[in-house]
mmCIF file of C-alpha atoms in Angstrom:
data_model
loop_
_atom_site.group_PDB
_atom_site.id
_atom_site.type_symbol
_atom_site.label_atom_id
_atom_site.label_comp_id
_atom_site.label_asym_id
_atom_site.label_seq_id
_atom_site.Cartn_x
_atom_site.Cartn_y
_atom_site.Cartn_z
ATOM 1 C CA UNK A 1 151.275 298.210 -44.553
ATOM 2 C CA UNK A 2 150.872 296.751 -41.085
ATOM 3 C CA UNK A 3 147.404 295.470 -40.223
ATOM 4 C CA UNK A 4 147.825 295.152 -36.436
ATOM 5 C CA UNK A 5 148.648 298.157 -34.267
ATOM 6 C CA UNK A 6 149.826 298.214 -30.650
ATOM 7 C CA UNK A 7 149.298 301.147 -28.298
ATOM 8 C CA UNK A 8 150.215 301.303 -24.609
ATOM 9 C CA UNK A 9 147.912 303.267 -22.302
ATOM 10 C CA UNK A 10 149.188 303.326 -18.739
ATOM 11 C CA UNK A 11 149.521 299.627 -17.836
ATOM 12 C CA UNK A 12 147.060 298.502 -20.530
ATOM 13 C CA UNK A 13 148.004 297.436 -24.057
ATOM 14 C CA UNK A 14 145.488 298.034 -26.867
ATOM 15 C CA UNK A 15 145.830 295.747 -29.902
ATOM 16 C CA UNK A 16 143.901 297.069 -32.902
ATOM 17 C CA UNK A 17 143.005 295.300 -36.148
ATOM 18 C CA UNK A 18 143.686 297.699 -39.017
ATOM 19 C CA UNK A 19 142.409 296.339 -42.326
ATOM 20 C CA UNK A 20 139.306 298.521 -42.807
ATOM 21 C CA UNK A 21 139.078 298.109 -46.585
ATOM 22 C CA UNK A 22 138.484 294.382 -46.005
ATOM 23 C CA UNK A 23 136.370 294.864 -42.849
ATOM 24 C CA UNK A 24 139.303 293.570 -40.781
ATOM 25 C CA UNK A 25 139.080 290.141 -42.409
ATOM 26 C CA UNK A 26 141.768 287.985 -40.822
ATOM 27 C CA UNK A 27 144.379 287.361 -43.500
ATOM 28 C CA UNK A 28 147.576 285.365 -43.182
ATOM 29 C CA UNK A 29 149.424 288.647 -42.666
ATOM 30 C CA UNK A 30 147.062 289.556 -39.832
ATOM 31 C CA UNK A 31 147.581 286.126 -38.249
ATOM 32 C CA UNK A 32 151.356 286.659 -38.371
ATOM 33 C CA UNK A 33 151.074 290.168 -36.926
ATOM 34 C CA UNK A 34 148.679 289.086 -34.170
ATOM 35 C CA UNK A 35 151.094 286.324 -33.156
ATOM 36 C CA UNK A 36 153.936 288.840 -33.276
ATOM 37 C CA UNK A 37 151.990 291.386 -31.236
ATOM 38 C CA UNK A 38 151.188 288.831 -28.525
ATOM 39 C CA UNK A 39 154.912 288.108 -28.168
ATOM 40 C CA UNK A 40 156.008 291.762 -27.857
ATOM 41 C CA UNK A 41 157.215 293.209 -24.535
ATOM 42 C CA UNK A 42 154.390 295.774 -24.740
ATOM 43 C CA UNK A 43 151.795 293.006 -24.506
ATOM 44 C CA UNK A 44 153.770 290.649 -22.283
ATOM 45 C CA UNK A 45 154.550 293.335 -19.701
ATOM 46 C CA UNK A 46 151.074 294.900 -19.669
ATOM 47 C CA UNK A 47 148.578 294.281 -16.884
ATOM 48 C CA UNK A 48 145.653 293.912 -19.281
ATOM 49 C CA UNK A 49 145.109 293.682 -23.056
ATOM 50 C CA UNK A 50 142.229 295.153 -25.075
ATOM 51 C CA UNK A 51 141.516 293.947 -28.617
ATOM 52 C CA UNK A 52 139.549 296.201 -30.960
ATOM 53 C CA UNK A 53 138.789 296.600 -34.639
ATOM 54 C CA UNK A 54 137.980 300.290 -34.631
ATOM 55 C CA UNK A 55 134.802 302.348 -34.605
ATOM 56 C CA UNK A 56 132.871 300.540 -37.335
ATOM 57 C CA UNK A 57 133.797 296.862 -37.377
ATOM 58 C CA UNK A 58 135.544 294.321 -35.163
ATOM 59 C CA UNK A 59 136.195 291.691 -37.829
ATOM 60 C CA UNK A 60 134.141 290.227 -40.663
ATOM 61 C CA UNK A 61 135.884 286.884 -40.180
ATOM 62 C CA UNK A 62 138.570 284.828 -41.834
ATOM 63 C CA UNK A 63 139.951 285.757 -45.209
ATOM 64 C CA UNK A 64 139.079 282.420 -46.842
ATOM 65 C CA UNK A 65 141.841 282.843 -49.431
ATOM 66 C CA UNK A 66 144.334 281.949 -46.669
ATOM 67 C CA UNK A 67 143.848 278.184 -46.887
ATOM 68 C CA UNK A 68 142.157 277.916 -50.286
ATOM 69 C CA UNK A 69 143.713 275.053 -52.196
ATOM 70 C CA UNK A 70 145.612 273.704 -49.176
ATOM 71 C CA UNK A 71 145.910 269.947 -48.794
ATOM 72 C CA UNK A 72 144.733 268.553 -45.418
ATOM 73 C CA UNK A 73 148.301 268.239 -44.107
ATOM 74 C CA UNK A 74 148.982 271.860 -45.097
ATOM 75 C CA UNK A 75 145.903 273.021 -43.199
ATOM 76 C CA UNK A 76 147.012 271.110 -40.083
ATOM 77 C CA UNK A 77 150.477 272.684 -40.387
ATOM 78 C CA UNK A 78 148.812 276.098 -40.701
ATOM 79 C CA UNK A 79 146.877 275.573 -37.460
ATOM 80 C CA UNK A 80 150.115 274.621 -35.722
ATOM 81 C CA UNK A 81 151.689 277.870 -36.942
ATOM 82 C CA UNK A 82 150.000 281.265 -37.113
ATOM 83 C CA UNK A 83 146.567 279.614 -37.316
ATOM 84 C CA UNK A 84 146.636 279.182 -33.537
ATOM 85 C CA UNK A 85 146.643 282.938 -32.825
ATOM 86 C CA UNK A 86 143.353 282.660 -30.891
ATOM 87 C CA UNK A 87 144.927 280.047 -28.617
ATOM 88 C CA UNK A 88 147.832 282.423 -27.998
ATOM 89 C CA UNK A 89 145.350 285.146 -27.039
ATOM 90 C CA UNK A 90 143.527 282.757 -24.690
ATOM 91 C CA UNK A 91 146.823 281.704 -23.098
ATOM 92 C CA UNK A 92 147.838 285.228 -22.117
ATOM 93 C CA UNK A 93 148.227 285.314 -18.324
ATOM 94 C CA UNK A 94 146.684 288.763 -17.870
ATOM 95 C CA UNK A 95 142.980 289.611 -18.381
ATOM 96 C CA UNK A 96 141.913 290.315 -21.966
ATOM 97 C CA UNK A 97 138.920 292.216 -23.344
ATOM 98 C CA UNK A 98 137.344 292.773 -26.763
ATOM 99 C CA UNK A 99 135.702 296.100 -27.669
ATOM 100 C CA UNK A 100 133.173 295.216 -30.361
ATOM 101 C CA UNK A 101 131.325 297.371 -32.872
ATOM 102 C CA UNK A 102 129.764 296.248 -36.142
ATOM 103 C CA UNK A 103 130.597 292.884 -37.642
ATOM 104 C CA UNK A 104 131.991 290.268 -35.271
ATOM 105 C CA UNK A 105 131.602 287.310 -37.570
ATOM 106 C CA UNK A 106 133.168 283.886 -37.971
ATOM 107 C CA UNK A 107 136.879 284.150 -37.233
ATOM 108 C CA UNK A 108 136.315 287.598 -35.719
ATOM 109 C CA UNK A 109 133.896 286.083 -33.208
ATOM 110 C CA UNK A 110 136.409 283.302 -32.539
ATOM 111 C CA UNK A 111 139.036 285.936 -31.681
ATOM 112 C CA UNK A 112 136.567 287.727 -29.389
ATOM 113 C CA UNK A 113 135.641 284.451 -27.664
ATOM 114 C CA UNK A 114 139.335 283.872 -26.927
ATOM 115 C CA UNK A 115 139.303 286.986 -24.702
ATOM 116 C CA UNK A 116 138.005 286.992 -21.133
ATOM 117 C CA UNK A 117 135.438 289.784 -21.520
ATOM 118 C CA UNK A 118 133.493 291.163 -24.501
ATOM 119 C CA UNK A 119 132.099 294.709 -24.497
ATOM 120 C CA UNK A 120 129.642 295.303 -27.337
ATOM 121 C CA UNK A 121 127.938 298.306 -28.889
ATOM 122 C CA UNK A 122 124.336 298.153 -30.212
ATOM 123 C CA UNK A 123 125.689 297.930 -33.776
ATOM 124 C CA UNK A 124 127.488 294.650 -33.009
ATOM 125 C CA UNK A 125 126.512 291.794 -35.307
ATOM 126 C CA UNK A 126 127.432 288.254 -34.197
ATOM 127 C CA UNK A 127 127.250 285.109 -36.320
ATOM 128 C CA UNK A 128 129.022 281.947 -37.387
ATOM 129 C CA UNK A 129 128.509 281.577 -41.180
ATOM 130 C CA UNK A 130 130.999 278.735 -41.607
ATOM 131 C CA UNK A 131 128.610 275.776 -41.917
ATOM 132 C CA UNK A 132 126.706 277.500 -44.737
ATOM 133 C CA UNK A 133 130.062 277.714 -46.537
ATOM 134 C CA UNK A 134 130.674 273.992 -46.075
ATOM 135 C CA UNK A 135 133.154 274.320 -43.194
ATOM 136 C CA UNK A 136 132.961 274.951 -39.423
ATOM 137 C CA UNK A 137 134.507 277.311 -36.830
ATOM 138 C CA UNK A 138 138.013 275.955 -36.289
ATOM 139 C CA UNK A 139 140.011 278.629 -34.442
ATOM 140 C CA UNK A 140 138.558 277.378 -31.162
ATOM 141 C CA UNK A 141 135.151 278.969 -31.751
ATOM 142 C CA UNK A 142 133.103 275.776 -31.499
ATOM 143 C CA UNK A 143 135.006 274.630 -28.399
ATOM 144 C CA UNK A 144 134.572 277.967 -26.637
ATOM 145 C CA UNK A 145 130.929 278.337 -27.668
ATOM 146 C CA UNK A 146 130.140 274.951 -26.096
ATOM 147 C CA UNK A 147 131.986 275.800 -22.881
ATOM 148 C CA UNK A 148 130.444 279.259 -22.647
ATOM 149 C CA UNK A 149 126.878 278.496 -23.727
ATOM 150 C CA UNK A 150 126.461 274.727 -23.409
ATOM 151 C CA UNK A 151 126.059 272.278 -26.294
ATOM 152 C CA UNK A 152 122.416 273.078 -27.123
ATOM 153 C CA UNK A 153 122.914 276.853 -27.328
ATOM 154 C CA UNK A 154 126.193 276.395 -29.204
ATOM 155 C CA UNK A 155 124.365 274.310 -31.829
ATOM 156 C CA UNK A 156 121.706 277.012 -32.038
ATOM 157 C CA UNK A 157 124.346 279.703 -32.519
ATOM 158 C CA UNK A 158 126.458 277.798 -35.063
ATOM 159 C CA UNK A 159 123.773 275.868 -36.989
ATOM 160 C CA UNK A 160 120.538 277.878 -36.756
ATOM 161 C CA UNK A 161 121.109 281.548 -36.031
ATOM 162 C CA UNK A 162 121.729 283.768 -39.054
ATOM 163 C CA UNK A 163 122.458 286.783 -36.866
ATOM 164 C CA UNK A 164 122.529 287.756 -33.193
ATOM 165 C CA UNK A 165 122.421 291.402 -32.206
ATOM 166 C CA UNK A 166 124.081 292.886 -29.140
ATOM 167 C CA UNK A 167 121.100 292.538 -26.791
ATOM 168 C CA UNK A 168 120.484 288.941 -27.872
ATOM 169 C CA UNK A 169 124.182 288.213 -27.366
ATOM 170 C CA UNK A 170 123.957 289.681 -23.858
ATOM 171 C CA UNK A 171 120.895 287.590 -23.013
ATOM 172 C CA UNK A 172 122.637 284.490 -24.369
ATOM 173 C CA UNK A 173 125.772 285.178 -22.309
ATOM 174 C CA UNK A 174 127.933 285.685 -25.386
ATOM 175 C CA UNK A 175 128.988 289.198 -24.302
ATOM 176 C CA UNK A 176 129.748 290.727 -20.927
ATOM 177 C CA UNK A 177 128.110 294.108 -21.373
ATOM 178 C CA UNK A 178 126.370 296.305 -23.965
ATOM 179 C CA UNK A 179 127.210 300.020 -23.925
ATOM 180 C CA UNK A 180 126.187 303.072 -25.922
ATOM 181 C CA UNK A 181 127.295 303.321 -29.536
ATOM 182 C CA UNK A 182 130.895 304.455 -29.797
ATOM 183 C CA UNK A 183 131.666 303.677 -26.152
ATOM 184 C CA UNK A 184 132.995 300.107 -26.283
ATOM 185 C CA UNK A 185 136.715 301.046 -26.464
ATOM 186 C CA UNK A 186 136.339 303.537 -23.614
ATOM 187 C CA UNK A 187 134.394 301.083 -21.442
ATOM 188 C CA UNK A 188 136.837 298.262 -22.207
ATOM 189 C CA UNK A 189 139.698 300.537 -21.155
ATOM 190 C CA UNK A 190 137.857 301.464 -17.934
ATOM 191 C CA UNK A 191 137.431 297.792 -17.050
ATOM 192 C CA UNK A 192 141.006 297.034 -18.094
ATOM 193 C CA UNK A 193 142.341 299.716 -15.751
ATOM 194 C CA UNK A 194 140.173 298.343 -12.927
ATOM 195 C CA UNK A 195 141.541 294.845 -13.548
ATOM 196 C CA UNK A 196 145.069 296.257 -13.796
ATOM 197 C CA UNK A 197 144.685 297.735 -10.305
ATOM 198 C CA UNK A 198 144.265 294.255 -8.785
ATOM 199 C CA UNK A 199 147.284 292.242 -7.569
ATOM 200 C CA UNK A 200 148.800 290.957 -10.807
ATOM 201 C CA UNK A 201 149.851 287.506 -9.627
ATOM 202 C CA UNK A 202 146.503 286.873 -7.929
ATOM 203 C CA UNK A 203 144.489 287.807 -11.009
ATOM 204 C CA UNK A 204 146.706 285.716 -13.298
ATOM 205 C CA UNK A 205 146.436 282.609 -11.094
ATOM 206 C CA UNK A 206 142.679 283.091 -10.609
ATOM 207 C CA UNK A 207 142.145 283.471 -14.358
ATOM 208 C CA UNK A 208 144.025 280.231 -15.003
ATOM 209 C CA UNK A 209 142.117 278.354 -12.309
ATOM 210 C CA UNK A 210 138.764 279.473 -13.740
ATOM 211 C CA UNK A 211 139.887 278.529 -17.252
ATOM 212 C CA UNK A 212 140.614 274.916 -16.297
ATOM 213 C CA UNK A 213 137.757 274.350 -13.814
ATOM 214 C CA UNK A 214 135.221 273.282 -16.497
ATOM 215 C CA UNK A 215 137.495 270.332 -17.294
ATOM 216 C CA UNK A 216 137.981 269.380 -13.631
ATOM 217 C CA UNK A 217 135.960 267.135 -11.362
ATOM 218 C CA UNK A 218 134.465 268.699 -8.244
ATOM 219 C CA UNK A 219 137.186 267.186 -6.048
ATOM 220 C CA UNK A 220 139.988 268.201 -8.432
ATOM 221 C CA UNK A 221 138.552 271.711 -8.672
ATOM 222 C CA UNK A 222 138.499 272.108 -4.897
ATOM 223 C CA UNK A 223 142.069 270.825 -4.664
ATOM 224 C CA UNK A 224 143.180 273.261 -7.366
ATOM 225 C CA UNK A 225 141.504 276.182 -5.553
ATOM 226 C CA UNK A 226 143.213 275.287 -2.291
ATOM 227 C CA UNK A 227 146.668 274.777 -3.816
ATOM 228 C CA UNK A 228 146.355 278.084 -5.688
ATOM 229 C CA UNK A 229 145.228 279.831 -2.489
ATOM 230 C CA UNK A 230 148.145 278.369 -0.574
ATOM 231 C CA UNK A 231 150.588 279.532 -3.237
ATOM 232 C CA UNK A 232 149.147 283.060 -3.307
ATOM 233 C CA UNK A 233 148.837 283.385 0.457
#
């Protein structure tokens, strides 16, 4: 059975993880289907994309059987294939949101961090358990945690924290908003429709500018702003 579902609501596309028996653990099949979903006309032509795992769990992380027994060169090849699904999410030109309930752990948190906004319910449970397993976040989670939180807080999150609840995640800046239990999908859709009402080209260019500004010098950032403004105007 398929483990990723696509639904179009007005100009918004909702991408749902559907592997509840395994707490939406990200298997190789799910990687393939996420990559496939991102390439569909439904996603490509939408004004905004919402990622969700359902009412009880976002994702309990990577299914570690995916790369078990792989040689180093096989793991690198995997990352260059479907293992870069989070990068494909981050590269989408339109705004993206995650609606999060329950576990948002490891690879699930990496997927959420690849979206522009994260809406959490009080039941949300955030953590990076990888180092305790002898590995590290490698779907872009460490990179994005550093850029979002700074190096010190990223080390705290990845190396020290066993669990962060929704309110702690909000205080840390890990999530955008905390809403009442059961309301994350609805709130994410509300925000998605608001974003979808903005001029599409302007929001796409602005998103891209903001994404690259942390890597730019002050002078380069100003130049990029002005060139982008000139193009839009």
